[in-house]
mmCIF file of C-alpha atoms and ligand atoms in Angstrom:
data_model
loop_
_atom_site.group_PDB
_atom_site.id
_atom_site.type_symbol
_atom_site.label_atom_id
_atom_site.label_comp_id
_atom_site.label_asym_id
_atom_site.label_seq_id
_atom_site.Cartn_x
_atom_site.Cartn_y
_atom_site.Cartn_z
ATOM 1 C CA MET A 301 -4.206 17.508 10.896
ATOM 2 C CA GLN A 302 -7.870 18.053 10.349
ATOM 3 C CA PRO A 303 -9.486 17.393 6.877
ATOM 4 C CA THR A 304 -9.776 20.770 4.306
ATOM 5 C CA GLU A 305 -12.567 21.976 2.094
ATOM 6 C CA GLN A 306 -10.757 19.359 -0.630
ATOM 7 C CA GLN A 307 -11.884 16.291 1.305
ATOM 8 C CA GLN A 308 -15.543 17.664 1.814
ATOM 9 C CA LEU A 309 -15.886 17.833 -2.333
ATOM 10 C CA PRO A 310 -18.539 15.179 -3.383
ATOM 11 C CA ALA A 311 -17.263 12.368 -5.307
ATOM 12 C CA ASN A 312 -17.000 13.425 -8.886
ATOM 13 C CA ASN A 313 -19.560 10.754 -9.946
ATOM 14 C CA GLU A 314 -20.503 11.350 -13.503
ATOM 15 C CA THR A 315 -17.781 9.948 -15.439
ATOM 16 C CA LEU A 316 -17.359 6.215 -14.577
ATOM 17 C CA SER A 317 -19.426 2.970 -15.374
ATOM 18 C CA ASN A 318 -21.379 1.718 -12.711
ATOM 19 C CA ASP A 319 -19.429 -1.763 -13.566
ATOM 20 C CA LEU A 320 -16.574 0.416 -12.810
ATOM 21 C CA LEU A 321 -17.656 1.604 -9.609
ATOM 22 C CA LEU A 322 -19.462 -1.087 -7.886
ATOM 23 C CA ASP A 323 -16.119 -3.196 -8.821
ATOM 24 C CA MET A 324 -13.674 -0.747 -7.107
ATOM 25 C CA TYR A 325 -16.548 -0.846 -4.345
ATOM 26 C CA ARG A 326 -16.008 -4.071 -3.570
ATOM 27 C CA SER A 327 -12.804 -4.185 -4.048
ATOM 28 C CA MET A 328 -12.467 -1.593 -0.939
ATOM 29 C CA ILE A 329 -14.753 -3.430 1.111
ATOM 30 C CA LEU A 330 -12.389 -6.525 0.439
ATOM 31 C CA VAL A 331 -9.035 -4.350 1.335
ATOM 32 C CA ARG A 332 -11.122 -3.261 4.579
ATOM 33 C CA HIS A 333 -12.354 -6.514 5.602
ATOM 34 C CA PHE A 334 -8.976 -7.965 5.121
ATOM 35 C CA ASP A 335 -6.910 -5.414 6.997
ATOM 36 C CA ARG A 336 -9.290 -5.763 10.180
ATOM 37 C CA ARG A 337 -9.044 -9.366 10.200
ATOM 38 C CA ALA A 338 -5.191 -8.923 9.679
ATOM 39 C CA VAL A 339 -5.475 -6.475 12.859
ATOM 40 C CA HIS A 340 -7.355 -8.866 14.827
ATOM 41 C CA LEU A 341 -4.809 -12.051 13.962
ATOM 42 C CA GLN A 342 -1.941 -10.197 15.238
ATOM 43 C CA ARG A 343 -4.231 -9.072 18.570
ATOM 44 C CA THR A 344 -4.256 -12.752 18.840
ATOM 45 C CA GLY A 345 -1.266 -13.987 18.440
ATOM 46 C CA ARG A 346 -1.585 -15.315 14.899
ATOM 47 C CA LEU A 347 0.721 -12.615 12.850
ATOM 48 C CA GLY A 348 3.424 -10.700 13.667
ATOM 49 C CA THR A 349 3.374 -7.225 13.851
ATOM 50 C CA TYR A 350 1.112 -5.609 10.971
ATOM 51 C CA ALA A 351 0.733 -1.942 9.399
ATOM 52 C CA PRO A 352 -2.853 -1.458 8.880
ATOM 53 C CA LEU A 353 -4.292 0.878 6.298
ATOM 54 C CA GLU A 354 -8.180 1.525 7.254
ATOM 55 C CA GLY A 355 -8.806 4.736 5.881
ATOM 56 C CA GLN A 356 -6.992 4.704 2.877
ATOM 57 C CA GLU A 357 -8.880 2.332 0.681
ATOM 58 C CA ALA A 358 -9.664 4.953 -2.058
ATOM 59 C CA ALA A 359 -5.970 5.897 -2.462
ATOM 60 C CA GLN A 360 -4.846 2.229 -2.963
ATOM 61 C CA VAL A 361 -7.932 0.561 -4.708
ATOM 62 C CA GLY A 362 -8.124 3.972 -7.184
ATOM 63 C CA CYS A 363 -4.463 3.762 -8.076
ATOM 64 C CA GLY A 364 -4.533 0.176 -8.874
ATOM 65 C CA TYR A 365 -7.426 0.022 -11.180
ATOM 66 C CA ALA A 366 -5.864 2.475 -12.972
ATOM 67 C CA LEU A 367 -2.833 0.416 -13.861
ATOM 68 C CA GLN A 368 -2.709 -2.414 -16.095
ATOM 69 C CA LYS A 369 -1.559 -5.859 -15.197
ATOM 70 C CA HIS A 370 1.719 -5.951 -16.632
ATOM 71 C CA ASP A 371 2.883 -2.647 -15.045
ATOM 72 C CA TRP A 372 5.554 -2.824 -11.811
ATOM 73 C CA LEU A 373 4.568 -2.050 -8.360
ATOM 74 C CA PHE A 374 7.226 -0.777 -5.830
ATOM 75 C CA PRO A 375 5.548 -0.853 -2.049
ATOM 76 C CA THR A 376 6.362 0.070 1.233
ATOM 77 C CA TYR A 377 4.635 -2.087 4.076
ATOM 78 C CA ARG A 378 1.169 -0.074 3.654
ATOM 79 C CA GLU A 379 0.317 -0.966 0.448
ATOM 80 C CA HIS A 380 -1.801 -4.606 0.645
ATOM 81 C CA GLY A 381 -4.815 -2.378 -1.020
ATOM 82 C CA VAL A 382 -3.211 -1.649 -4.157
ATOM 83 C CA SER A 383 -1.351 -5.130 -3.966
ATOM 84 C CA ILE A 384 -4.774 -6.761 -3.265
ATOM 85 C CA VAL A 385 -6.023 -4.952 -6.622
ATOM 86 C CA HIS A 386 -2.651 -5.558 -8.658
ATOM 87 C CA GLY A 387 -3.462 -9.885 -8.144
ATOM 88 C CA MET A 388 -1.293 -10.635 -5.008
ATOM 89 C CA PRO A 389 -2.984 -13.234 -3.192
ATOM 90 C CA MET A 390 -3.968 -12.556 0.329
ATOM 91 C CA GLU A 391 -2.702 -15.539 1.774
ATOM 92 C CA THR A 392 0.569 -13.995 0.576
ATOM 93 C CA ILE A 393 0.483 -10.850 2.215
ATOM 94 C CA PHE A 394 -0.756 -12.839 5.102
ATOM 95 C CA LEU A 395 2.221 -15.067 5.094
ATOM 96 C CA TYR A 396 4.373 -12.067 4.614
ATOM 97 C CA TRP A 397 3.113 -10.966 7.929
ATOM 98 C CA ASN A 398 3.633 -14.084 9.571
ATOM 99 C CA GLY A 399 7.392 -13.972 8.720
ATOM 100 C CA ARG A 400 7.781 -16.262 5.819
ATOM 101 C CA PRO A 401 9.862 -15.626 3.054
ATOM 102 C CA GLU A 402 7.221 -16.951 1.014
ATOM 103 C CA GLY A 403 5.013 -13.606 1.773
ATOM 104 C CA CYS A 404 7.371 -11.580 -0.475
ATOM 105 C CA VAL A 405 7.167 -13.856 -4.085
ATOM 106 C CA PRO A 406 3.896 -13.035 -5.739
ATOM 107 C CA PRO A 407 2.925 -15.649 -8.730
ATOM 108 C CA GLU A 408 4.069 -15.491 -12.182
ATOM 109 C CA GLY A 409 3.357 -12.480 -14.185
ATOM 110 C CA VAL A 410 1.905 -10.610 -11.175
ATOM 111 C CA ASN A 411 4.380 -7.686 -11.463
ATOM 112 C CA ILE A 412 5.125 -6.534 -7.574
ATOM 113 C CA PHE A 413 8.160 -5.566 -6.079
ATOM 114 C CA PRO A 414 8.755 -7.053 -1.947
ATOM 115 C CA VAL A 415 7.538 -4.837 0.605
ATOM 116 C CA SER A 416 10.368 -2.019 1.577
ATOM 117 C CA VAL A 417 10.241 -1.193 4.871
ATOM 118 C CA PRO A 418 13.443 0.990 4.481
ATOM 119 C CA ILE A 419 11.757 4.244 4.119
ATOM 120 C CA ALA A 420 11.572 5.906 0.268
ATOM 121 C CA THR A 421 14.523 3.259 -0.953
ATOM 122 C CA GLN A 422 11.567 1.815 -3.263
ATOM 123 C CA VAL A 423 11.539 4.854 -4.742
ATOM 124 C CA PRO A 424 14.807 4.756 -7.223
ATOM 125 C CA HIS A 425 14.186 1.193 -7.543
ATOM 126 C CA ALA A 426 11.395 2.600 -9.471
ATOM 127 C CA VAL A 427 12.428 5.147 -10.962
ATOM 128 C CA GLY A 428 15.263 2.413 -12.214
ATOM 129 C CA ALA A 429 12.547 -0.142 -13.693
ATOM 130 C CA ALA A 430 10.989 2.932 -15.331
ATOM 131 C CA TRP A 431 14.261 3.417 -17.012
ATOM 132 C CA ALA A 432 14.998 -0.102 -17.408
ATOM 133 C CA ALA A 433 11.321 -0.084 -19.369
ATOM 134 C CA LYS A 434 12.084 3.105 -21.307
ATOM 135 C CA LEU A 435 15.482 1.676 -22.557
ATOM 136 C CA LYS A 436 14.337 -1.506 -23.752
ATOM 137 C CA GLY A 437 11.317 0.400 -25.488
ATOM 138 C CA GLU A 438 8.527 -1.451 -23.433
ATOM 139 C CA ASN A 439 5.476 0.065 -22.122
ATOM 140 C CA GLN A 440 5.084 -0.817 -19.226
ATOM 141 C CA ILE A 441 5.400 2.067 -16.166
ATOM 142 C CA ALA A 442 6.647 1.969 -12.456
ATOM 143 C CA VAL A 443 4.515 2.944 -9.683
ATOM 144 C CA GLY A 444 6.973 4.355 -6.776
ATOM 145 C CA PHE A 445 4.762 4.364 -3.685
ATOM 146 C CA LEU A 446 5.769 6.251 -0.417
ATOM 147 C CA GLY A 447 4.452 7.956 2.591
ATOM 148 C CA ASP A 448 4.444 11.567 3.679
ATOM 149 C CA GLY A 449 7.616 11.256 5.705
ATOM 150 C CA ALA A 450 9.119 9.521 3.341
ATOM 151 C CA THR A 451 9.743 12.722 1.241
ATOM 152 C CA SER A 452 12.155 14.204 3.877
ATOM 153 C CA GLU A 453 14.527 11.013 2.558
ATOM 154 C CA GLY A 454 17.473 11.781 0.250
ATOM 155 C CA ASP A 455 15.765 8.637 -1.416
ATOM 156 C CA PHE A 456 12.874 10.554 -2.548
ATOM 157 C CA HIS A 457 14.670 13.448 -3.543
ATOM 158 C CA GLU A 458 17.242 11.604 -6.117
ATOM 159 C CA ALA A 459 14.764 9.552 -7.267
ATOM 160 C CA MET A 460 12.622 12.782 -8.617
ATOM 161 C CA ASN A 461 15.129 13.976 -9.729
ATOM 162 C CA PHE A 462 16.455 11.088 -12.215
ATOM 163 C CA ALA A 463 12.993 10.517 -13.326
ATOM 164 C CA GLY A 464 12.600 14.120 -14.184
ATOM 165 C CA VAL A 465 15.970 14.580 -16.078
ATOM 166 C CA PHE A 466 15.137 11.513 -17.890
ATOM 167 C CA LYS A 467 11.206 11.692 -18.146
ATOM 168 C CA LEU A 468 10.853 8.329 -17.322
ATOM 169 C CA PRO A 469 7.460 6.647 -17.220
ATOM 170 C CA VAL A 470 6.900 6.089 -13.191
ATOM 171 C CA ILE A 471 4.560 7.504 -11.137
ATOM 172 C CA ILE A 472 5.363 8.457 -7.525
ATOM 173 C CA PHE A 473 2.502 7.942 -5.767
ATOM 174 C CA CYS A 474 2.142 9.531 -2.198
ATOM 175 C CA GLN A 475 -0.423 9.209 0.392
ATOM 176 C CA ASN A 476 0.094 12.002 2.279
ATOM 177 C CA ASN A 477 -2.365 10.590 5.627
ATOM 178 C CA GLY A 478 -0.566 13.270 7.657
ATOM 179 C CA TYR A 479 1.673 11.369 10.015
ATOM 180 C CA ALA A 480 5.048 9.826 9.862
ATOM 181 C CA ILE A 481 4.225 7.315 12.592
ATOM 182 C CA SER A 482 3.830 10.007 15.226
ATOM 183 C CA VAL A 483 5.481 13.109 13.840
ATOM 184 C CA PRO A 484 2.787 15.399 12.053
ATOM 185 C CA LEU A 485 2.935 16.611 8.230
ATOM 186 C CA SER A 486 3.901 20.089 10.012
ATOM 187 C CA LYS A 487 6.516 18.827 11.883
ATOM 188 C CA GLN A 488 8.151 16.936 8.875
ATOM 189 C CA THR A 489 7.980 19.838 6.065
ATOM 190 C CA ALA A 490 8.056 23.773 5.747
ATOM 191 C CA VAL A 491 5.917 23.387 2.628
ATOM 192 C CA GLU A 492 2.215 23.755 3.138
ATOM 193 C CA THR A 493 1.809 20.603 0.613
ATOM 194 C CA LEU A 494 3.842 17.940 -0.593
ATOM 195 C CA VAL A 495 3.359 18.266 -4.605
ATOM 196 C CA GLU A 496 5.192 21.497 -4.343
ATOM 197 C CA LYS A 497 8.165 19.703 -3.747
ATOM 198 C CA ALA A 498 7.494 18.347 -7.547
ATOM 199 C CA ALA A 499 8.140 21.812 -9.420
ATOM 200 C CA GLY A 500 11.530 21.555 -7.901
ATOM 201 C CA TYR A 501 12.291 18.705 -10.265
ATOM 202 C CA GLY A 502 10.537 19.687 -13.068
ATOM 203 C CA VAL A 503 8.045 16.559 -12.577
ATOM 204 C CA GLU A 504 4.165 17.112 -12.877
ATOM 205 C CA GLY A 505 2.697 17.755 -9.589
ATOM 206 C CA VAL A 506 -1.000 16.450 -8.876
ATOM 207 C CA ARG A 507 -2.776 17.233 -5.786
ATOM 208 C CA VAL A 508 -5.837 14.657 -5.945
ATOM 209 C CA ASP A 509 -8.583 13.852 -2.731
ATOM 210 C CA GLY A 510 -7.307 10.794 -1.884
ATOM 211 C CA ASN A 511 -10.477 9.500 -0.135
ATOM 212 C CA ASP A 512 -12.566 10.268 -3.406
ATOM 213 C CA ILE A 513 -11.588 6.812 -5.198
ATOM 214 C CA VAL A 514 -13.011 8.534 -8.674
ATOM 215 C CA ALA A 515 -10.629 11.813 -8.422
ATOM 216 C CA VAL A 516 -7.705 8.813 -7.248
ATOM 217 C CA TYR A 517 -8.575 6.639 -10.588
ATOM 218 C CA GLU A 518 -8.589 9.905 -12.877
ATOM 219 C CA ALA A 519 -5.365 10.743 -11.587
ATOM 220 C CA VAL A 520 -3.668 8.309 -11.884
ATOM 221 C CA SER A 521 -5.159 7.211 -15.010
ATOM 222 C CA HIS A 522 -4.061 10.488 -16.795
ATOM 223 C CA ALA A 523 -0.378 9.762 -15.175
ATOM 224 C CA ALA A 524 -0.323 6.659 -16.667
ATOM 225 C CA GLU A 525 -1.339 7.167 -20.591
ATOM 226 C CA LYS A 526 0.976 10.044 -20.128
ATOM 227 C CA ALA A 527 3.751 7.756 -18.631
ATOM 228 C CA ARG A 528 3.200 5.205 -21.733
ATOM 229 C CA ARG A 529 2.857 8.001 -24.430
ATOM 230 C CA GLY A 530 6.665 8.933 -22.780
ATOM 231 C CA ASP A 531 5.851 12.085 -21.733
ATOM 232 C CA GLY A 532 7.441 11.579 -18.663
ATOM 233 C CA PRO A 533 6.800 11.471 -14.904
ATOM 234 C CA THR A 534 4.082 12.644 -12.244
ATOM 235 C CA PHE A 535 4.186 12.847 -9.197
ATOM 236 C CA ILE A 536 0.565 12.463 -7.243
ATOM 237 C CA GLU A 537 -0.053 13.609 -4.079
ATOM 238 C CA ALA A 538 -3.208 11.559 -2.288
ATOM 239 C CA VAL A 539 -4.575 13.435 0.839
ATOM 240 C CA THR A 540 -5.754 10.921 3.286
ATOM 241 C CA TYR A 541 -5.957 9.720 6.680
ATOM 242 C CA ARG A 542 -4.984 6.368 8.577
ATOM 243 C CA TYR A 543 -7.813 5.756 10.922
ATOM 244 C CA GLY A 544 -5.422 3.334 13.322
ATOM 245 C CA SER A 545 -1.846 3.144 14.703
ATOM 246 C CA HIS A 546 1.061 3.345 12.406
ATOM 247 C CA THR A 547 1.492 -0.539 12.865
ATOM 248 C CA THR A 548 0.142 -2.330 15.583
ATOM 249 C CA ALA A 549 3.794 -1.686 17.376
ATOM 250 C CA ASP A 550 2.410 1.607 17.847
ATOM 251 C CA GLU A 551 -0.749 3.402 20.135
ATOM 252 C CA HIS A 552 -1.874 6.456 17.833
ATOM 253 C CA SER A 553 -4.370 7.731 20.858
ATOM 254 C CA ARG A 554 -0.890 8.920 22.464
ATOM 255 C CA TYR A 555 -0.200 11.389 19.324
ATOM 256 C CA ARG A 556 -3.789 12.534 18.012
ATOM 257 C CA GLU A 557 -6.873 13.393 19.363
ATOM 258 C CA ALA A 558 -9.996 11.617 18.953
ATOM 259 C CA ALA A 559 -11.699 14.171 17.233
ATOM 260 C CA GLU A 560 -9.376 14.261 14.743
ATOM 261 C CA VAL A 561 -9.932 10.458 13.879
ATOM 262 C CA GLU A 562 -13.855 11.048 14.188
ATOM 263 C CA ALA A 563 -13.574 14.281 11.817
ATOM 264 C CA TRP A 564 -11.537 11.895 8.977
ATOM 265 C CA LYS A 565 -14.344 8.699 9.929
ATOM 266 C CA ALA A 566 -16.758 11.667 8.210
ATOM 267 C CA LYS A 567 -14.916 11.773 5.095
ATOM 268 C CA ASP A 568 -14.919 7.667 4.824
ATOM 269 C CA PRO A 569 -13.698 6.688 1.220
ATOM 270 C CA ILE A 570 -16.256 3.701 1.724
ATOM 271 C CA ASP A 571 -19.446 5.540 2.708
ATOM 272 C CA ARG A 572 -18.975 8.186 0.086
ATOM 273 C CA LEU A 573 -18.809 5.486 -2.792
ATOM 274 C CA LYS A 574 -21.601 3.291 -0.918
ATOM 275 C CA THR A 575 -24.078 6.916 -1.331
ATOM 276 C CA VAL A 576 -22.793 7.674 -4.717
ATOM 277 C CA LEU A 577 -24.281 3.967 -5.722
ATOM 278 C CA ILE A 578 -27.449 4.247 -3.659
ATOM 279 C CA GLU A 579 -27.921 7.228 -5.241
ATOM 280 C CA ARG A 580 -27.675 5.583 -8.721
ATOM 281 C CA GLY A 581 -29.968 2.940 -7.566
ATOM 282 C CA VAL A 582 -27.625 0.023 -8.514
ATOM 283 C CA TRP A 583 -26.814 -0.870 -4.576
ATOM 284 C CA SER A 584 -28.327 -1.337 -1.244
ATOM 285 C CA ASP A 585 -28.084 -1.953 2.169
ATOM 286 C CA GLU A 586 -28.977 -5.680 1.671
ATOM 287 C CA GLN A 587 -26.304 -6.217 -1.173
ATOM 288 C CA ASP A 588 -24.015 -4.438 1.179
ATOM 289 C CA ALA A 589 -24.802 -6.670 4.063
ATOM 290 C CA ALA A 590 -24.213 -10.015 1.384
ATOM 291 C CA GLU A 591 -21.313 -8.608 0.321
ATOM 292 C CA TRP A 592 -19.308 -7.954 3.703
ATOM 293 C CA GLU A 593 -20.230 -11.625 4.650
ATOM 294 C CA ARG A 594 -18.911 -12.794 0.942
ATOM 295 C CA VAL A 595 -15.631 -10.947 1.665
ATOM 296 C CA ASP A 596 -15.724 -12.265 5.302
ATOM 297 C CA GLY A 597 -15.001 -16.080 3.220
ATOM 298 C CA LEU A 598 -12.889 -15.024 0.827
ATOM 299 C CA VAL A 599 -10.318 -13.587 3.557
ATOM 300 C CA GLN A 600 -10.987 -16.427 5.901
ATOM 301 C CA SER A 601 -10.246 -19.103 3.188
ATOM 302 C CA ALA A 602 -6.836 -17.023 2.873
ATOM 303 C CA ILE A 603 -6.256 -16.983 6.546
ATOM 304 C CA ASP A 604 -6.795 -20.720 6.532
ATOM 305 C CA SER A 605 -4.112 -21.543 3.714
ATOM 306 C CA MET A 606 -1.480 -18.815 5.753
ATOM 307 C CA GLN A 607 -2.465 -21.693 8.831
ATOM 308 C CA ALA A 608 -2.104 -24.360 7.064
ATOM 309 C CA THR A 609 1.770 -23.351 5.455
ATOM 310 C CA PRO A 610 3.948 -25.172 7.568
ATOM 311 C CA PRO A 611 6.588 -23.692 10.058
ATOM 312 C CA VAL A 612 9.362 -22.034 8.465
ATOM 313 C CA PRO A 613 12.755 -24.007 9.343
ATOM 314 C CA HIS A 614 15.367 -22.436 11.661
ATOM 315 C CA ASP A 615 18.177 -22.375 9.515
ATOM 316 C CA ARG A 616 16.282 -20.410 6.494
ATOM 317 C CA LEU A 617 17.263 -17.479 8.583
ATOM 318 C CA PHE A 618 20.716 -17.802 6.749
ATOM 319 C CA GLU A 619 18.916 -18.210 3.169
ATOM 320 C CA TYR A 620 19.226 -15.342 0.520
ATOM 321 C CA SER A 621 21.730 -12.841 1.792
ATOM 322 C CA TYR A 622 25.080 -14.445 0.660
ATOM 323 C CA ALA A 623 25.328 -16.713 -2.447
ATOM 324 C CA GLU A 624 28.420 -18.168 -0.231
ATOM 325 C CA LEU A 625 27.985 -18.097 3.443
ATOM 326 C CA PRO A 626 30.846 -16.172 5.380
ATOM 327 C CA GLN A 627 32.811 -18.671 7.712
ATOM 328 C CA GLU A 628 31.090 -16.529 11.037
ATOM 329 C CA LEU A 629 27.843 -17.442 9.613
ATOM 330 C CA VAL A 630 28.669 -21.143 8.615
ATOM 331 C CA GLU A 631 29.337 -21.732 12.065
ATOM 332 C CA GLN A 632 26.562 -19.993 13.557
ATOM 333 C CA ARG A 633 23.790 -21.674 11.271
ATOM 334 C CA ASP A 634 26.296 -25.259 12.037
ATOM 335 C CA GLU A 635 25.180 -24.264 15.778
ATOM 336 C CA MET A 636 21.640 -23.831 14.729
ATOM 337 C CA ARG A 637 21.316 -26.918 13.248
ATOM 338 C CA GLU A 638 22.758 -28.767 16.020
ATOM 339 C CA LEU A 639 20.229 -27.700 18.042
ATOM 340 C CA TYR A 640 17.388 -27.906 16.334
ATOM 341 C CA GLY A 641 17.988 -30.240 13.314
ATOM 342 C CA LYS A 642 18.810 -29.397 9.742
ATOM 343 C CA GLY A 643 16.243 -27.277 8.162
ATOM 344 C CA GLY A 644 14.236 -28.316 10.738
ATOM 345 C CA ALA A 645 11.302 -26.515 12.577
ATOM 346 C CA LYS A 646 10.513 -27.001 16.469
HETATM 347 C C1 LIG B 40 15.601 4.989 6.771
HETATM 348 C C2 LIG B 40 14.551 4.494 7.187
HETATM 349 N N1 LIG B 40 14.207 5.416 8.667
HETATM 350 C C3 LIG B 40 13.495 5.267 10.046
HETATM 351 C C4 LIG B 40 12.651 3.668 9.574
HETATM 352 C C5 LIG B 40 11.539 3.830 10.892
HETATM 353 N N2 LIG B 40 10.465 4.190 10.651
HETATM 354 C C6 LIG B 40 9.356 3.358 10.050
HETATM 355 S S1 LIG B 40 7.981 3.710 9.158
HETATM 356 C C7 LIG B 40 8.316 5.564 9.691
HETATM 357 C C8 LIG B 40 7.653 6.460 8.946
HETATM 358 C C9 LIG B 40 7.017 6.607 7.773
HETATM 359 O O1 LIG B 40 6.325 7.610 7.921
HETATM 360 P P1 LIG B 40 5.539 7.999 6.082
HETATM 361 O O2 LIG B 40 6.400 7.710 4.793
HETATM 362 O O3 LIG B 40 4.490 9.618 6.163
HETATM 363 O O4 LIG B 40 4.687 6.804 5.837
HETATM 364 P P2 LIG B 40 3.434 6.232 6.499
HETATM 365 O O5 LIG B 40 4.300 5.118 7.371
HETATM 366 O O6 LIG B 40 2.664 6.711 7.002
HETATM 367 O O7 LIG B 40 2.477 5.296 5.162
HETATM 368 C C10 LIG B 40 9.677 5.339 10.338
HETATM 369 C C11 LIG B 40 10.459 7.001 10.301
HETATM 370 C C12 LIG B 40 12.893 3.509 8.715
HETATM 371 N N3 LIG B 40 11.668 2.474 8.113
HETATM 372 N N4 LIG B 40 13.394 3.530 7.681
#
């Protein structure tokens, strides 16, 4: 997938204040640095498999800034950027990828569901939460995240249908990064754009340059206002690209040409906003260098906290799925306790 003309438009920089643009820019740098450090931690054996998002920062940060604190997010495994913006501590995200149950638990008042790995299953959850909000007369909205490949799953279609019929306060936010692991969009769907699918459910569809943070911010803001007014759901297709592999267990050079990746890097969302800020006279290369250093301190202290967290007791494996363990699992748990001790980790 090559970037289209749409990605080559300059960021629409007239409408938003310098303060907001600067905030969003700093957040994109933080998210990128977090992501790079996470990949490095995995490569050095300190994190499990990780799903990188580099390249998708504008889509995620722009979306996050357009939402309100009490709105609910239903993320996939790649939504670290929007989760950080919405209040998830970086330490918690690191703990998740380190296999800790604590990594699924946001602080009180941070409305983010646990990461959903089964593709598209979180979209009906978002629609259900939106239905609950509507029935209770609350003005919070729900955002269900998904990738391009997930639009081929039944859960996506059922969720879209339900959202359209019941006119629910939900945004279904699709980051079209061109690939479902190694499967390109052209082998995933016979339509040119994913936004076309929305019409089949009576849901408004908006296609946006996902590397233009201003365009994303505006699209999500309009969709959120519309949902809060009671005017129903929006499907947003944010066209973007992931620079790295699907996860650290994948190797993208086996199915993508280097030239394609380079073409997208020329549309880098962070570089684009930096150019705008420098043109506006509110940012400089010196400030930029200092900012990268500042975020390094923040990410490092999240890593330190993750590493200081005690190891998981082995028998934790048996918690959370059943209120009462079936006999077979009781026996397996007891056998494990004989080997490792109750609650103990080796
Ligand atoms: C129901 C289900 N089928 C298959 C998988 C394996 N799988 C994990 S990620 C992925 C690709 C998803 O691609 P996309 O929806 O485009 O999102 P992206 O990873 O590009 O963000 C697949 C097929 C899964 N996790 N769940």
